[in-house]
Amino acid sequence: MKEAYLELKDLTKSFGNGADKVIAVDHIDLQVKEGELVTLLGPSGCGKTTTLRMIAGFHTPTGGDVYIDGVSMNQIPPNKRPTAMVFQNYA
């Protein structure tokens, strides 16, 4: 069986420090196989867009890893990733 095309391992993103620290994404694990359709559903502020921005490379994860086709994307800039993103106000 083929491994996941997109894999998020223990993905975390926080903003700020100390008392001002906000955890936007808290240890997400996700595997998506090629051809699968996945929807991130939740209320405003739950981390959907932040997660997508980490996959696309616009935010650097505080912890964890993003893999595409088995390759870690954590150090790959957005323009070199095999991803595309349409922002909500343009969709």
mmCIF file of N, CA and C in Angstrom:
data_model
loop_
_atom_site.group_PDB
_atom_site.id
_atom_site.type_symbol
_atom_site.label_atom_id
_atom_site.label_comp_id
_atom_site.label_asym_id
_atom_site.label_seq_id
_atom_site.Cartn_x
_atom_site.Cartn_y
_atom_site.Cartn_z
ATOM 1 N N MET A 1 0.837 -1.177 0.000
ATOM 2 C CA MET A 1 0.000 0.000 0.000
ATOM 3 C C MET A 1 0.886 1.246 0.000
ATOM 4 N N LYS A 2 0.552 2.227 -0.839
ATOM 5 C CA LYS A 2 1.345 3.443 -0.950
ATOM 6 C C LYS A 2 1.198 4.298 0.301
ATOM 7 N N GLU A 3 2.318 4.893 0.697
ATOM 8 C CA GLU A 3 2.299 5.778 1.858
ATOM 9 C C GLU A 3 1.584 7.077 1.513
ATOM 10 N N ALA A 4 1.365 7.885 2.526
ATOM 11 C CA ALA A 4 0.674 9.156 2.348
ATOM 12 C C ALA A 4 1.466 10.080 1.426
ATOM 13 N N TYR A 5 0.745 10.823 0.595
ATOM 14 C CA TYR A 5 1.386 11.838 -0.242
ATOM 15 C C TYR A 5 1.676 13.080 0.598
ATOM 16 N N LEU A 6 0.722 13.461 1.432
ATOM 17 C CA LEU A 6 0.898 14.572 2.370
ATOM 18 C C LEU A 6 0.824 14.003 3.768
ATOM 19 N N GLU A 7 1.812 14.332 4.578
ATOM 20 C CA GLU A 7 1.800 13.859 5.961
ATOM 21 C C GLU A 7 2.212 14.991 6.891
ATOM 22 N N LEU A 8 1.393 15.201 7.908
ATOM 23 C CA LEU A 8 1.710 16.141 8.981
ATOM 24 C C LEU A 8 2.003 15.311 10.212
ATOM 25 N N LYS A 9 3.175 15.516 10.795
ATOM 26 C CA LYS A 9 3.575 14.748 11.974
ATOM 27 C C LYS A 9 3.782 15.699 13.144
ATOM 28 N N ASP A 10 2.900 15.593 14.133
ATOM 29 C CA ASP A 10 3.024 16.362 15.374
ATOM 30 C C ASP A 10 3.177 17.858 15.092
ATOM 31 N N LEU A 11 2.444 18.362 14.102
ATOM 32 C CA LEU A 11 2.580 19.744 13.641
ATOM 33 C C LEU A 11 2.006 20.721 14.665
ATOM 34 N N THR A 12 2.814 21.699 15.025
ATOM 35 C CA THR A 12 2.446 22.690 16.034
ATOM 36 C C THR A 12 2.854 24.075 15.555
ATOM 37 N N LYS A 13 2.028 25.076 15.868
ATOM 38 C CA LYS A 13 2.381 26.462 15.589
ATOM 39 C C LYS A 13 1.882 27.326 16.727
ATOM 40 N N SER A 14 2.797 28.106 17.287
ATOM 41 C CA SER A 14 2.413 29.065 18.321
ATOM 42 C C SER A 14 2.937 30.436 17.927
ATOM 43 N N PHE A 15 2.279 31.445 18.449
ATOM 44 C CA PHE A 15 2.664 32.832 18.214
ATOM 45 C C PHE A 15 2.868 33.495 19.567
ATOM 46 N N GLY A 16 3.854 34.386 19.660
ATOM 47 C CA GLY A 16 4.119 35.092 20.904
ATOM 48 C C GLY A 16 4.934 34.258 21.871
ATOM 49 N N ASN A 17 5.193 34.858 23.040
ATOM 50 C CA ASN A 17 5.992 34.207 24.080
ATOM 51 C C ASN A 17 5.375 34.439 25.450
ATOM 52 N N GLY A 18 5.732 33.590 26.386
ATOM 53 C CA GLY A 18 5.305 33.761 27.776
ATOM 54 C C GLY A 18 3.802 33.839 27.921
ATOM 55 N N ALA A 19 3.348 34.846 28.666
ATOM 56 C CA ALA A 19 1.919 35.015 28.937
ATOM 57 C C ALA A 19 1.134 35.363 27.672
ATOM 58 N N ASP A 20 1.824 35.915 26.666
ATOM 59 C CA ASP A 20 1.167 36.295 25.414
ATOM 60 C C ASP A 20 1.141 35.166 24.388
ATOM 61 N N LYS A 21 1.677 34.006 24.735
ATOM 62 C CA LYS A 21 1.776 32.893 23.787
ATOM 63 C C LYS A 21 0.391 32.344 23.448
ATOM 64 N N VAL A 22 0.152 32.175 22.151
ATOM 65 C CA VAL A 22 -1.094 31.604 21.650
ATOM 66 C C VAL A 22 -0.733 30.376 20.818
ATOM 67 N N ILE A 23 -1.313 29.240 21.160
ATOM 68 C CA ILE A 23 -1.096 28.017 20.385
ATOM 69 C C ILE A 23 -2.195 27.942 19.334
ATOM 70 N N ALA A 24 -1.807 28.137 18.080
ATOM 71 C CA ALA A 24 -2.772 28.159 16.978
ATOM 72 C C ALA A 24 -3.055 26.759 16.442
ATOM 73 N N VAL A 25 -2.032 25.911 16.408
ATOM 74 C CA VAL A 25 -2.156 24.527 15.939
ATOM 75 C C VAL A 25 -1.439 23.665 16.956
ATOM 76 N N ASP A 26 -2.124 22.651 17.472
ATOM 77 C CA ASP A 26 -1.606 21.890 18.613
ATOM 78 C C ASP A 26 -1.427 20.411 18.275
ATOM 79 N N HIS A 27 -0.249 20.047 17.808
ATOM 80 C CA HIS A 27 0.154 18.649 17.597
ATOM 81 C C HIS A 27 -0.779 17.880 16.649
ATOM 82 N N ILE A 28 -0.933 18.389 15.437
ATOM 83 C CA ILE A 28 -1.774 17.719 14.434
ATOM 84 C C ILE A 28 -0.995 16.594 13.753
ATOM 85 N N ASP A 29 -1.645 15.448 13.609
ATOM 86 C CA ASP A 29 -1.149 14.338 12.795
ATOM 87 C C ASP A 29 -2.185 14.087 11.706
ATOM 88 N N LEU A 30 -1.726 14.003 10.454
ATOM 89 C CA LEU A 30 -2.644 13.799 9.333
ATOM 90 C C LEU A 30 -1.899 13.084 8.215
ATOM 91 N N GLN A 31 -2.570 12.143 7.583
ATOM 92 C CA GLN A 31 -2.029 11.468 6.403
ATOM 93 C C GLN A 31 -3.073 11.533 5.296
ATOM 94 N N VAL A 32 -2.649 12.010 4.129
ATOM 95 C CA VAL A 32 -3.534 12.105 2.976
ATOM 96 C C VAL A 32 -2.861 11.377 1.818
ATOM 97 N N LYS A 33 -3.544 10.391 1.280
ATOM 98 C CA LYS A 33 -3.006 9.650 0.137
ATOM 99 C C LYS A 33 -3.296 10.404 -1.155
ATOM 100 N N GLU A 34 -2.485 10.150 -2.169
ATOM 101 C CA GLU A 34 -2.678 10.792 -3.459
ATOM 102 C C GLU A 34 -4.078 10.470 -3.979
ATOM 103 N N GLY A 35 -4.786 11.503 -4.432
ATOM 104 C CA GLY A 35 -6.134 11.333 -4.955
ATOM 105 C C GLY A 35 -7.233 11.513 -3.921
ATOM 106 N N GLU A 36 -6.889 11.520 -2.640
ATOM 107 C CA GLU A 36 -7.894 11.723 -1.589
ATOM 108 C C GLU A 36 -8.267 13.197 -1.501
ATOM 109 N N LEU A 37 -9.488 13.455 -1.089
ATOM 110 C CA LEU A 37 -9.982 14.804 -0.856
ATOM 111 C C LEU A 37 -10.220 14.958 0.636
ATOM 112 N N VAL A 38 -9.643 16.003 1.215
ATOM 113 C CA VAL A 38 -9.764 16.244 2.653
ATOM 114 C C VAL A 38 -10.258 17.666 2.865
ATOM 115 N N THR A 39 -11.142 17.843 3.825
ATOM 116 C CA THR A 39 -11.643 19.157 4.195
ATOM 117 C C THR A 39 -11.276 19.443 5.634
ATOM 118 N N LEU A 40 -10.761 20.636 5.893
ATOM 119 C CA LEU A 40 -10.528 21.085 7.265
ATOM 120 C C LEU A 40 -11.737 21.923 7.655
ATOM 121 N N LEU A 41 -12.453 21.479 8.657
ATOM 122 C CA LEU A 41 -13.698 22.121 9.054
ATOM 123 C C LEU A 41 -13.625 22.489 10.523
ATOM 124 N N GLY A 42 -14.000 23.716 10.838
ATOM 125 C CA GLY A 42 -14.010 24.144 12.232
ATOM 126 C C GLY A 42 -14.345 25.620 12.328
ATOM 127 N N PRO A 43 -14.544 26.106 13.544
ATOM 128 C CA PRO A 43 -14.912 27.506 13.750
ATOM 129 C C PRO A 43 -13.743 28.446 13.468
ATOM 130 N N SER A 44 -14.054 29.717 13.346
ATOM 131 C CA SER A 44 -13.022 30.735 13.160
ATOM 132 C C SER A 44 -11.996 30.647 14.277
ATOM 133 N N GLY A 45 -10.735 30.753 13.894
ATOM 134 C CA GLY A 45 -9.669 30.773 14.888
ATOM 135 C C GLY A 45 -9.197 29.419 15.368
ATOM 136 N N CYS A 46 -9.649 28.329 14.733
ATOM 137 C CA CYS A 46 -9.263 26.998 15.228
ATOM 138 C C CYS A 46 -7.971 26.472 14.607
ATOM 139 N N GLY A 47 -7.388 27.182 13.627
ATOM 140 C CA GLY A 47 -6.106 26.776 13.069
ATOM 141 C C GLY A 47 -6.142 26.220 11.659
ATOM 142 N N LYS A 48 -7.293 26.280 10.989
ATOM 143 C CA LYS A 48 -7.395 25.739 9.628
ATOM 144 C C LYS A 48 -6.443 26.449 8.669
ATOM 145 N N THR A 49 -6.530 27.755 8.608
ATOM 146 C CA THR A 49 -5.696 28.529 7.691
ATOM 147 C C THR A 49 -4.232 28.455 8.086
ATOM 148 N N THR A 50 -3.939 28.490 9.367
ATOM 149 C CA THR A 50 -2.554 28.374 9.827
ATOM 150 C C THR A 50 -1.961 27.044 9.389
ATOM 151 N N THR A 51 -2.732 25.970 9.478
ATOM 152 C CA THR A 51 -2.265 24.656 9.029
ATOM 153 C C THR A 51 -1.974 24.676 7.534
ATOM 154 N N LEU A 52 -2.882 25.238 6.744
ATOM 155 C CA LEU A 52 -2.667 25.316 5.300
ATOM 156 C C LEU A 52 -1.455 26.179 4.966
ATOM 157 N N ARG A 53 -1.264 27.266 5.710
ATOM 158 C CA ARG A 53 -0.109 28.135 5.477
ATOM 159 C C ARG A 53 1.203 27.426 5.812
ATOM 160 N N MET A 54 1.197 26.533 6.798
ATOM 161 C CA MET A 54 2.403 25.747 7.090
ATOM 162 C C MET A 54 2.669 24.734 5.981
ATOM 163 N N ILE A 55 1.619 24.111 5.464
ATOM 164 C CA ILE A 55 1.791 23.166 4.356
ATOM 165 C C ILE A 55 2.376 23.891 3.140
ATOM 166 N N ALA A 56 1.861 25.089 2.856
ATOM 167 C CA ALA A 56 2.328 25.868 1.706
ATOM 168 C C ALA A 56 3.697 26.500 1.936
ATOM 169 N N GLY A 57 4.126 26.616 3.198
ATOM 170 C CA GLY A 57 5.433 27.196 3.496
ATOM 171 C C GLY A 57 5.407 28.658 3.879
ATOM 172 N N PHE A 58 4.220 29.234 4.070
ATOM 173 C CA PHE A 58 4.117 30.639 4.446
ATOM 174 C C PHE A 58 4.315 30.866 5.940
ATOM 175 N N HIS A 59 4.116 29.834 6.743
ATOM 176 C CA HIS A 59 4.428 29.858 8.180
ATOM 177 C C HIS A 59 5.386 28.711 8.459
ATOM 178 N N THR A 60 6.355 28.953 9.320
ATOM 179 C CA THR A 60 7.275 27.902 9.755
ATOM 180 C C THR A 60 6.686 27.225 10.983
ATOM 181 N N PRO A 61 6.590 25.907 10.989
ATOM 182 C CA PRO A 61 6.066 25.226 12.177
ATOM 183 C C PRO A 61 6.934 25.490 13.405
ATOM 184 N N THR A 62 6.299 25.638 14.554
ATOM 185 C CA THR A 62 7.020 25.726 15.820
ATOM 186 C C THR A 62 7.568 24.352 16.179
ATOM 187 N N GLY A 63 6.836 23.317 15.798
ATOM 188 C CA GLY A 63 7.266 21.942 16.032
ATOM 189 C C GLY A 63 6.618 21.019 15.027
ATOM 190 N N GLY A 64 7.192 19.850 14.869
ATOM 191 C CA GLY A 64 6.642 18.858 13.960
ATOM 192 C C GLY A 64 7.143 19.024 12.543
ATOM 193 N N ASP A 65 6.573 18.232 11.643
ATOM 194 C CA ASP A 65 7.063 18.172 10.268
ATOM 195 C C ASP A 65 5.933 18.107 9.258
ATOM 196 N N VAL A 66 6.203 18.671 8.077
ATOM 197 C CA VAL A 66 5.334 18.566 6.910
ATOM 198 C C VAL A 66 6.102 17.763 5.862
ATOM 199 N N TYR A 67 5.510 16.656 5.404
ATOM 200 C CA TYR A 67 6.116 15.836 4.354
ATOM 201 C C TYR A 67 5.203 15.821 3.142
ATOM 202 N N ILE A 68 5.795 15.995 1.968
ATOM 203 C CA ILE A 68 5.065 15.834 0.715
ATOM 204 C C ILE A 68 5.822 14.800 -0.104
ATOM 205 N N ASP A 69 5.128 13.741 -0.455
ATOM 206 C CA ASP A 69 5.703 12.625 -1.210
ATOM 207 C C ASP A 69 6.958 12.078 -0.520
ATOM 208 N N GLY A 70 6.907 12.024 0.819
ATOM 209 C CA GLY A 70 7.993 11.453 1.606
ATOM 210 C C GLY A 70 9.166 12.373 1.872
ATOM 211 N N VAL A 71 9.113 13.618 1.382
ATOM 212 C CA VAL A 71 10.212 14.572 1.549
ATOM 213 C C VAL A 71 9.799 15.650 2.546
ATOM 214 N N SER A 72 10.647 15.914 3.541
ATOM 215 C CA SER A 72 10.368 16.970 4.514
ATOM 216 C C SER A 72 10.373 18.322 3.815
ATOM 217 N N MET A 73 9.334 19.107 4.068
ATOM 218 C CA MET A 73 9.204 20.431 3.466
ATOM 219 C C MET A 73 9.610 21.545 4.428
ATOM 220 N N ASN A 74 10.006 21.208 5.648
ATOM 221 C CA ASN A 74 10.253 22.230 6.664
ATOM 222 C C ASN A 74 11.284 23.277 6.249
ATOM 223 N N GLN A 75 12.281 22.905 5.476
ATOM 224 C CA GLN A 75 13.321 23.853 5.069
ATOM 225 C C GLN A 75 13.196 24.270 3.599
ATOM 226 N N ILE A 76 12.104 23.893 2.955
ATOM 227 C CA ILE A 76 11.898 24.212 1.534
ATOM 228 C C ILE A 76 11.032 25.469 1.440
ATOM 229 N N PRO A 77 11.484 26.500 0.715
ATOM 230 C CA PRO A 77 10.685 27.728 0.605
ATOM 231 C C PRO A 77 9.398 27.497 -0.197
ATOM 232 N N PRO A 78 8.404 28.370 -0.008
ATOM 233 C CA PRO A 78 7.108 28.195 -0.678
ATOM 234 C C PRO A 78 7.208 28.040 -2.196
ATOM 235 N N ASN A 79 8.072 28.803 -2.834
ATOM 236 C CA ASN A 79 8.158 28.759 -4.297
ATOM 237 C C ASN A 79 8.788 27.475 -4.829
ATOM 238 N N LYS A 80 9.360 26.664 -3.961
ATOM 239 C CA LYS A 80 9.978 25.399 -4.378
ATOM 240 C C LYS A 80 9.126 24.183 -3.997
ATOM 241 N N ARG A 81 7.988 24.402 -3.347
ATOM 242 C CA ARG A 81 7.121 23.297 -2.922
ATOM 243 C C ARG A 81 6.116 22.947 -4.012
ATOM 244 N N PRO A 82 5.730 21.675 -4.087
ATOM 245 C CA PRO A 82 4.734 21.261 -5.086
ATOM 246 C C PRO A 82 3.311 21.528 -4.583
ATOM 247 N N THR A 83 3.052 22.787 -4.211
ATOM 248 C CA THR A 83 1.749 23.161 -3.654
ATOM 249 C C THR A 83 1.238 24.420 -4.337
ATOM 250 N N ALA A 84 -0.043 24.690 -4.152
ATOM 251 C CA ALA A 84 -0.666 25.925 -4.611
ATOM 252 C C ALA A 84 -1.661 26.346 -3.542
ATOM 253 N N MET A 85 -1.927 27.638 -3.462
ATOM 254 C CA MET A 85 -2.865 28.126 -2.450
ATOM 255 C C MET A 85 -3.623 29.311 -3.025
ATOM 256 N N VAL A 86 -4.930 29.320 -2.826
ATOM 257 C CA VAL A 86 -5.776 30.440 -3.215
ATOM 258 C C VAL A 86 -6.335 31.026 -1.933
ATOM 259 N N PHE A 87 -6.101 32.305 -1.717
ATOM 260 C CA PHE A 87 -6.587 32.942 -0.503
ATOM 261 C C PHE A 87 -8.094 33.157 -0.589
ATOM 262 N N GLN A 88 -8.746 33.132 0.560
ATOM 263 C CA GLN A 88 -10.198 33.159 0.637
ATOM 264 C C GLN A 88 -10.809 34.345 -0.104
ATOM 265 N N ASN A 89 -10.209 35.518 0.014
ATOM 266 C CA ASN A 89 -10.808 36.692 -0.610
ATOM 267 C C ASN A 89 -10.639 36.693 -2.134
ATOM 268 N N TYR A 90 -9.862 35.761 -2.695
ATOM 269 C CA TYR A 90 -9.726 35.626 -4.144
ATOM 270 C C TYR A 90 -10.460 34.408 -4.688
ATOM 271 N N ALA A 91 -10.873 33.523 -3.807
ATOM 272 C CA ALA A 91 -11.499 32.263 -4.247
ATOM 273 C C ALA A 91 -12.886 32.503 -4.814
#
